[in-house]
Short mmCIF file of C-alpha atoms and ligand atoms in Angstrom, two decimals:
data_model
loop_
_atom_site.label_atom_id
_atom_site.label_comp_id
_atom_site.label_asym_id
_atom_site.label_seq_id
_atom_site.Cartn_x
_atom_site.Cartn_y
_atom_site.Cartn_z
CA SER A 921 -22.33 2.49 259.66
CA GLN A 922 -26.03 1.99 258.83
CA LYS A 923 -26.41 5.74 258.25
CA GLU A 924 -23.51 5.75 255.77
CA LEU A 925 -24.94 2.75 253.90
CA GLU A 926 -28.32 4.45 253.72
CA ILE A 927 -26.71 7.54 252.14
CA TYR A 928 -24.79 5.40 249.60
CA CYS A 929 -28.03 3.58 248.85
CA GLN A 930 -29.87 6.82 248.14
CA SER A 931 -27.11 7.83 245.68
CA ALA A 932 -27.37 4.43 243.95
CA GLU A 933 -31.15 4.70 243.75
CA ASN A 934 -30.97 8.16 242.17
CA ALA A 935 -28.44 6.95 239.59
CA ALA A 936 -30.48 3.82 238.81
CA ARG A 937 -33.69 5.82 238.43
CA ASN A 938 -32.01 8.27 236.03
CA ALA A 939 -30.69 5.36 233.95
CA GLY A 940 -34.20 3.88 234.02
CA GLU A 941 -35.55 7.11 232.53
CA LEU A 942 -33.04 6.87 229.66
CA ILE A 943 -34.11 3.28 229.05
CA MET A 944 -37.80 4.20 229.06
CA ALA A 945 -37.19 7.16 226.73
CA SER A 946 -35.39 4.84 224.34
CA LEU A 947 -38.20 2.26 224.49
CA ARG A 948 -40.78 4.98 223.80
CA ALA A 949 -38.72 6.41 220.91
CA ARG A 950 -38.49 2.94 219.36
CA GLN A 951 -41.87 3.40 217.70
CA SER A 952 -40.63 6.41 215.76
CA ARG A 953 -37.12 5.03 215.26
CA PRO A 954 -37.37 1.55 213.73
CA CYS A 955 -33.82 0.39 214.41
CA LEU A 956 -31.70 0.65 217.56
CA ALA A 957 -27.94 0.36 217.00
CA VAL A 958 -27.10 -3.11 218.32
CA GLU A 959 -23.57 -4.52 218.45
CA SER A 960 -22.43 -8.02 219.28
CA LYS A 961 -19.84 -8.63 222.01
CA GLY A 962 -19.43 -12.10 220.48
CA GLY A 963 -22.15 -14.36 219.07
CA VAL A 964 -25.54 -13.49 220.58
CA ASP A 965 -24.13 -11.39 223.46
CA LEU A 966 -25.41 -7.88 222.68
CA VAL A 967 -24.67 -4.30 223.68
CA THR A 968 -26.40 -1.09 222.60
CA GLU A 969 -25.63 2.61 222.68
CA VAL A 970 -28.15 2.88 225.54
CA ASP A 971 -26.15 0.40 227.71
CA ARG A 972 -23.07 2.59 227.22
CA LEU A 973 -24.93 5.84 227.84
CA CYS A 974 -26.57 4.53 231.04
CA GLU A 975 -23.27 3.21 232.35
CA LYS A 976 -21.56 6.55 231.66
CA GLU A 977 -24.34 8.50 233.42
CA ILE A 978 -24.36 6.21 236.47
CA THR A 979 -20.58 6.21 236.75
CA GLN A 980 -20.26 9.97 236.35
CA ALA A 981 -22.97 10.69 238.93
CA LEU A 982 -21.46 8.35 241.54
CA HIS A 983 -17.91 9.47 240.75
CA ALA A 984 -18.93 13.10 241.33
CA GLU A 985 -20.23 12.15 244.79
CA TYR A 986 -17.52 9.64 245.69
CA PRO A 987 -14.33 10.59 243.82
CA THR A 988 -12.10 8.15 245.73
CA HIS A 989 -14.24 5.10 244.95
CA ALA A 990 -13.54 2.62 242.13
CA PHE A 991 -16.03 1.46 239.47
CA ILE A 992 -16.55 -1.77 237.58
CA GLY A 993 -19.16 -1.66 234.87
CA GLU A 994 -20.32 -4.28 232.43
CA GLU A 995 -19.17 -2.19 229.49
CA SER A 996 -16.12 -0.46 230.99
CA THR A 997 -13.99 -0.18 234.07
CA PHE A 998 -13.53 3.25 235.54
CA LEU A 999 -10.83 3.48 238.12
CA SER A 1000 -10.76 6.01 240.92
CA THR A 1001 -7.78 7.56 239.15
CA GLY A 1002 -10.27 8.88 236.61
CA GLU A 1003 -9.00 6.49 233.95
CA LEU A 1004 -11.55 4.75 231.75
CA SER A 1005 -10.61 1.34 230.39
CA SER A 1006 -12.24 -1.68 228.81
CA SER A 1007 -13.64 -4.41 231.13
CA SER A 1008 -11.17 -6.89 229.77
CA ALA A 1009 -8.26 -4.79 231.05
CA PRO A 1010 -6.53 -6.28 234.09
CA PHE A 1011 -8.26 -4.82 237.10
CA GLY A 1012 -7.80 -7.27 239.94
CA LEU A 1013 -10.65 -8.17 242.19
CA PRO A 1014 -13.37 -5.69 243.01
CA GLY A 1015 -13.01 -3.90 246.30
CA GLU A 1016 -9.37 -4.80 246.76
CA SER A 1017 -8.37 -1.27 247.59
CA ALA A 1018 -11.13 1.34 247.37
CA PRO A 1019 -14.88 0.81 247.90
CA THR A 1020 -16.04 -0.39 244.49
CA TRP A 1021 -19.32 0.29 242.71
CA ILE A 1022 -20.35 -2.61 240.48
CA ILE A 1023 -22.70 -1.53 237.70
CA ASP A 1024 -24.86 -3.33 235.17
CA PRO A 1025 -26.45 -0.49 233.17
CA ILE A 1026 -28.97 -2.76 231.40
CA ASP A 1027 -29.26 -6.33 232.57
CA GLY A 1028 -31.33 -8.14 229.99
CA THR A 1029 -29.94 -6.35 226.94
CA THR A 1030 -31.50 -8.91 224.58
CA ASN A 1031 -34.87 -8.26 226.21
CA PHE A 1032 -34.29 -4.51 225.83
CA VAL A 1033 -33.46 -4.89 222.14
CA HIS A 1034 -36.75 -6.73 221.63
CA GLY A 1035 -38.81 -4.39 223.82
CA HIS A 1036 -39.43 -7.21 226.30
CA PRO A 1037 -40.16 -5.73 229.76
CA PHE A 1038 -37.77 -7.81 231.93
CA ILE A 1039 -34.98 -5.25 232.11
CA ALA A 1040 -32.99 -4.11 235.15
CA VAL A 1041 -30.47 -1.49 236.16
CA ALA A 1042 -28.22 -2.92 238.87
CA ILE A 1043 -25.78 -1.14 241.16
CA GLY A 1044 -23.87 -2.87 243.96
CA LEU A 1045 -21.21 -1.56 246.33
CA SER A 1046 -18.44 -3.79 247.61
CA ILE A 1047 -16.18 -2.89 250.51
CA HIS A 1048 -13.20 -5.16 251.21
CA GLN A 1049 -14.59 -7.56 248.59
CA ASP A 1050 -17.89 -7.92 250.41
CA VAL A 1051 -21.06 -6.66 248.74
CA VAL A 1052 -22.67 -4.44 251.36
CA LEU A 1053 -25.35 -2.71 249.31
CA GLY A 1054 -27.43 -3.37 246.24
CA VAL A 1055 -30.06 -1.60 244.19
CA ILE A 1056 -31.97 -3.21 241.33
CA TYR A 1057 -34.40 -1.03 239.40
CA LEU A 1058 -36.94 -2.53 237.00
CA PRO A 1059 -37.88 0.56 234.95
CA VAL A 1060 -40.80 -0.93 233.02
CA LEU A 1061 -42.47 -2.16 236.23
CA ASN A 1062 -41.22 0.91 238.14
CA GLU A 1063 -39.97 -1.33 240.97
CA MET A 1064 -36.94 -0.20 242.98
CA TYR A 1065 -35.41 -3.02 245.03
CA ARG A 1066 -32.83 -1.99 247.63
CA ALA A 1067 -30.89 -3.57 250.47
CA TRP A 1068 -27.84 -2.90 252.57
CA ARG A 1069 -26.12 -5.15 255.08
CA GLY A 1070 -28.14 -5.21 258.28
CA GLY A 1071 -30.94 -3.02 256.92
CA GLY A 1072 -33.26 -5.61 255.33
CA ALA A 1073 -34.48 -5.58 251.72
CA ARG A 1074 -37.41 -3.61 250.33
CA CYS A 1075 -39.19 -2.93 247.06
CA ASN A 1076 -40.41 0.68 246.63
CA ASP A 1077 -41.99 1.69 249.95
CA GLY A 1078 -43.27 -1.80 250.72
CA PRO A 1079 -42.63 -3.98 253.76
CA LEU A 1080 -39.40 -5.95 254.34
CA LEU A 1081 -38.94 -8.60 251.66
CA LYS A 1082 -38.71 -12.28 252.49
CA VAL A 1083 -37.64 -15.16 250.25
CA SER A 1084 -40.21 -17.91 249.70
CA GLY A 1085 -40.52 -20.85 252.05
CA ALA A 1086 -40.78 -23.52 249.31
CA GLN A 1087 -38.89 -26.57 250.59
CA SER A 1088 -38.83 -28.75 247.49
CA ILE A 1089 -38.67 -28.46 243.72
CA HIS A 1090 -42.20 -29.85 243.57
CA ASP A 1091 -43.43 -26.63 245.24
CA ALA A 1092 -41.04 -24.37 243.36
CA LEU A 1093 -41.22 -21.88 240.51
CA LEU A 1094 -37.62 -21.99 239.28
CA VAL A 1095 -35.93 -19.60 236.89
CA ASN A 1096 -32.95 -20.65 234.77
CA ASN A 1097 -31.28 -18.55 232.10
CA ILE A 1098 -29.28 -20.14 229.32
CA GLY A 1099 -27.42 -16.90 228.53
CA SER A 1100 -25.43 -16.38 225.36
CA CYS A 1101 -23.37 -19.62 225.18
CA ARG A 1102 -24.29 -21.67 222.11
CA GLU A 1103 -21.80 -24.55 222.53
CA GLU A 1104 -23.51 -27.81 221.77
CA GLU A 1105 -22.21 -29.71 224.81
CA PHE A 1106 -23.18 -26.90 227.15
CA LEU A 1107 -26.67 -26.75 225.70
CA GLN A 1108 -27.10 -30.52 225.93
CA LEU A 1109 -26.07 -30.51 229.56
CA SER A 1110 -28.23 -27.47 230.39
CA PHE A 1111 -31.35 -28.98 228.88
CA HIS A 1112 -30.54 -32.34 230.43
CA ARG A 1113 -30.44 -30.72 233.88
CA LEU A 1114 -33.81 -29.09 233.26
CA TYR A 1115 -35.21 -32.38 231.97
CA ALA A 1116 -34.06 -34.08 235.19
CA LEU A 1117 -35.87 -31.46 237.27
CA MET A 1118 -39.02 -31.61 235.15
CA THR A 1119 -39.22 -35.40 235.44
CA ALA A 1120 -37.97 -35.87 239.05
CA LYS A 1121 -39.72 -38.78 240.77
CA LEU A 1122 -38.90 -37.57 244.26
CA PRO A 1123 -40.48 -35.42 245.59
CA GLY A 1124 -42.22 -34.99 242.22
CA PRO A 1125 -41.47 -32.81 239.18
CA LEU A 1126 -40.64 -29.12 239.30
CA GLN A 1127 -43.82 -27.06 239.66
CA GLY A 1128 -42.82 -24.39 237.12
CA LEU A 1129 -39.87 -23.24 235.03
CA ARG A 1130 -39.12 -19.78 233.62
CA MET A 1131 -36.32 -18.13 231.63
CA SER A 1132 -36.37 -14.38 232.11
CA GLY A 1133 -33.31 -13.13 230.23
CA SER A 1134 -32.11 -11.06 233.19
CA ALA A 1135 -30.07 -12.33 236.13
CA CYS A 1136 -30.89 -9.18 238.12
CA VAL A 1137 -34.64 -9.49 237.57
CA ASN A 1138 -34.33 -13.09 238.78
CA LEU A 1139 -32.47 -12.15 241.95
CA ALA A 1140 -34.86 -9.28 242.73
CA LEU A 1141 -37.86 -11.59 242.31
CA VAL A 1142 -36.23 -14.31 244.43
CA ALA A 1143 -35.66 -11.69 247.16
CA GLY A 1144 -39.32 -10.72 246.90
CA GLY A 1145 -40.48 -14.34 247.19
CA ARG A 1146 -42.07 -14.18 243.71
CA LEU A 1147 -39.69 -16.80 242.33
CA ASP A 1148 -38.55 -19.64 244.59
CA ALA A 1149 -35.07 -20.18 243.16
CA TYR A 1150 -32.68 -19.16 240.40
CA VAL A 1151 -30.03 -21.35 238.79
CA GLU A 1152 -27.58 -20.30 236.07
CA ASP A 1153 -24.42 -21.88 234.70
CA GLY A 1154 -22.41 -19.15 232.98
CA VAL A 1155 -23.94 -15.99 234.43
CA GLY A 1156 -22.31 -12.94 232.79
CA GLY A 1157 -20.10 -11.44 235.48
CA VAL A 1158 -19.93 -9.79 238.90
CA TRP A 1159 -22.32 -7.05 237.76
CA ASP A 1160 -25.05 -9.65 237.14
CA VAL A 1161 -24.97 -10.96 240.71
CA ALA A 1162 -23.43 -8.39 243.10
CA ALA A 1163 -26.50 -6.21 243.77
CA GLY A 1164 -28.91 -9.15 243.81
CA LYS A 1165 -26.78 -11.13 246.25
CA ILE A 1166 -27.26 -8.67 249.08
CA LEU A 1167 -30.97 -8.33 248.24
CA VAL A 1168 -31.48 -12.09 248.53
CA GLU A 1169 -29.36 -12.34 251.69
CA GLU A 1170 -31.16 -9.47 253.41
CA ALA A 1171 -34.45 -11.17 252.47
CA GLY A 1172 -33.27 -14.27 254.37
CA GLY A 1173 -32.00 -16.31 251.43
CA VAL A 1174 -28.63 -17.53 250.18
CA VAL A 1175 -26.63 -17.09 246.96
CA VAL A 1176 -24.02 -19.78 246.35
CA GLY A 1177 -21.73 -21.17 243.66
CA TRP A 1178 -22.28 -24.50 241.90
CA GLU A 1179 -20.94 -26.68 244.70
CA GLY A 1180 -22.82 -24.76 247.36
CA GLU A 1181 -19.72 -22.72 248.22
CA PRO A 1182 -20.15 -19.03 249.10
CA TRP A 1183 -20.52 -16.92 245.95
CA VAL A 1184 -17.48 -14.66 245.73
CA LEU A 1185 -16.74 -11.57 243.70
CA ARG A 1186 -14.49 -12.37 240.78
CA MET A 1187 -14.25 -11.31 237.19
CA GLY A 1188 -15.40 -13.69 234.47
CA ARG A 1189 -18.43 -15.90 233.98
CA GLY A 1190 -19.78 -17.72 237.00
CA ARG A 1191 -22.38 -20.17 238.23
CA VAL A 1192 -25.04 -19.23 240.68
CA ILE A 1193 -27.86 -20.79 242.70
CA ALA A 1194 -30.12 -18.55 244.82
CA GLY A 1195 -33.17 -19.06 247.00
CA ASN A 1196 -33.94 -20.20 250.54
CA ALA A 1197 -31.22 -22.37 252.12
CA ALA A 1198 -33.14 -25.68 252.01
CA LEU A 1199 -34.16 -25.39 248.37
CA VAL A 1200 -30.68 -24.20 247.34
CA SER A 1201 -28.97 -27.18 248.98
CA ASP A 1202 -31.41 -29.53 247.23
CA LEU A 1203 -30.65 -27.84 243.89
CA VAL A 1204 -26.88 -28.01 244.49
CA ALA A 1205 -27.19 -31.79 244.97
CA ARG A 1206 -29.37 -32.20 241.87
CA MET A 1207 -27.00 -30.15 239.66
CA ARG A 1208 -24.03 -32.19 240.93
CA ASP A 1209 -25.86 -35.41 240.17
CA VAL A 1210 -26.47 -34.46 236.54
CA ASP A 1211 -23.04 -32.82 236.11
CA GLY A 1212 -21.32 -35.97 237.34
CA ARG A 1213 -23.03 -38.12 234.76
CA VAL A 1214 -22.71 -35.88 231.74
CA TRP A 1215 -20.26 -33.07 231.17
CA ARG A 1216 -18.68 -30.35 233.22
CA ARG A 1217 -18.55 -26.91 231.72
CA LYS A 1218 -14.92 -25.90 231.24
CA ARG A 1219 -13.82 -22.57 232.66
C1 IPD B 569 -27.07 -11.30 230.79
C2 IPD B 569 -28.44 -11.56 231.35
C3 IPD B 569 -28.85 -12.98 231.05
C4 IPD B 569 -27.92 -13.96 231.67
C5 IPD B 569 -26.51 -13.71 231.19
C6 IPD B 569 -26.10 -12.27 231.40
P1 IPD B 569 -26.75 -8.75 229.98
O1 IPD B 569 -26.65 -9.99 231.06
O2 IPD B 569 -28.46 -11.36 232.74
O3 IPD B 569 -30.10 -13.24 231.59
O4 IPD B 569 -28.34 -15.24 231.30
O5 IPD B 569 -25.65 -14.57 231.91
O6 IPD B 569 -24.85 -12.05 230.79
O7 IPD B 569 -25.75 -9.08 228.92
O8 IPD B 569 -28.14 -8.73 229.47
O9 IPD B 569 -26.38 -7.58 230.80
#
């Protein structure tokens, strides 16, 4: 029920805000502590002790309130049995059995490592494999985005959020993240796609392009109508998209896969396009056009 979702949302907000305080404390301490322990999960994909600490705190707080629920985090998977395992362990799909909290303790870890302010804590809840609630907290900006199915999306105590009405790329501020893949073919294709958008004859070139370094920041800003659309090939995992998907949907937008199909919860890297329906379908067609001529990312 709406009341139940509101209570879950309050729990998620509290957990996200506490994680945000840990992040801010770490950013403040950075001046007196020159080096943060940074590990690589492979190549330029980073994780820090603060990611792990935030995930542990969020998971423990929600587990204490909802002991029968399951948890999927970017850095670990915590099952409702109380067992902690690595994300790569076989888990099945989120929300298959118990309601499942999907947690990204720090989205934008590379930004965090550099002290760049585009950092988010994201918590989603999926029931029967459908994301019904999402909270994205931007600690540096102190913006708490929240939405649950049927309840609309809001930022802090502001009015209901609404995605932008931009109908074409020529009116659009688009965000695209390249992520951590450094394969030459992938990079060629990615930059070729952007080149095609920046030089489009019809209806005219893209108005503006950004790379933020955080999928969750992108989705929150799309929900708030402050970015018109977001496109990423190879977005990290369910935790990067789950919370933002419901935010964008409740703000009147859509979040789809590369072919325009509904975005579904699944483990592993994915491809995402988000924004208002008209702009998203235009972007789906443009991505397909370039993909067809060049190279299709293998997955
Ligand atoms: C990454 C960020 C990045 C996106 C990657 C994600 P992380 O998540 O959201 O912007 O391009 O696809 O993996 O590692 O910072 O939590």
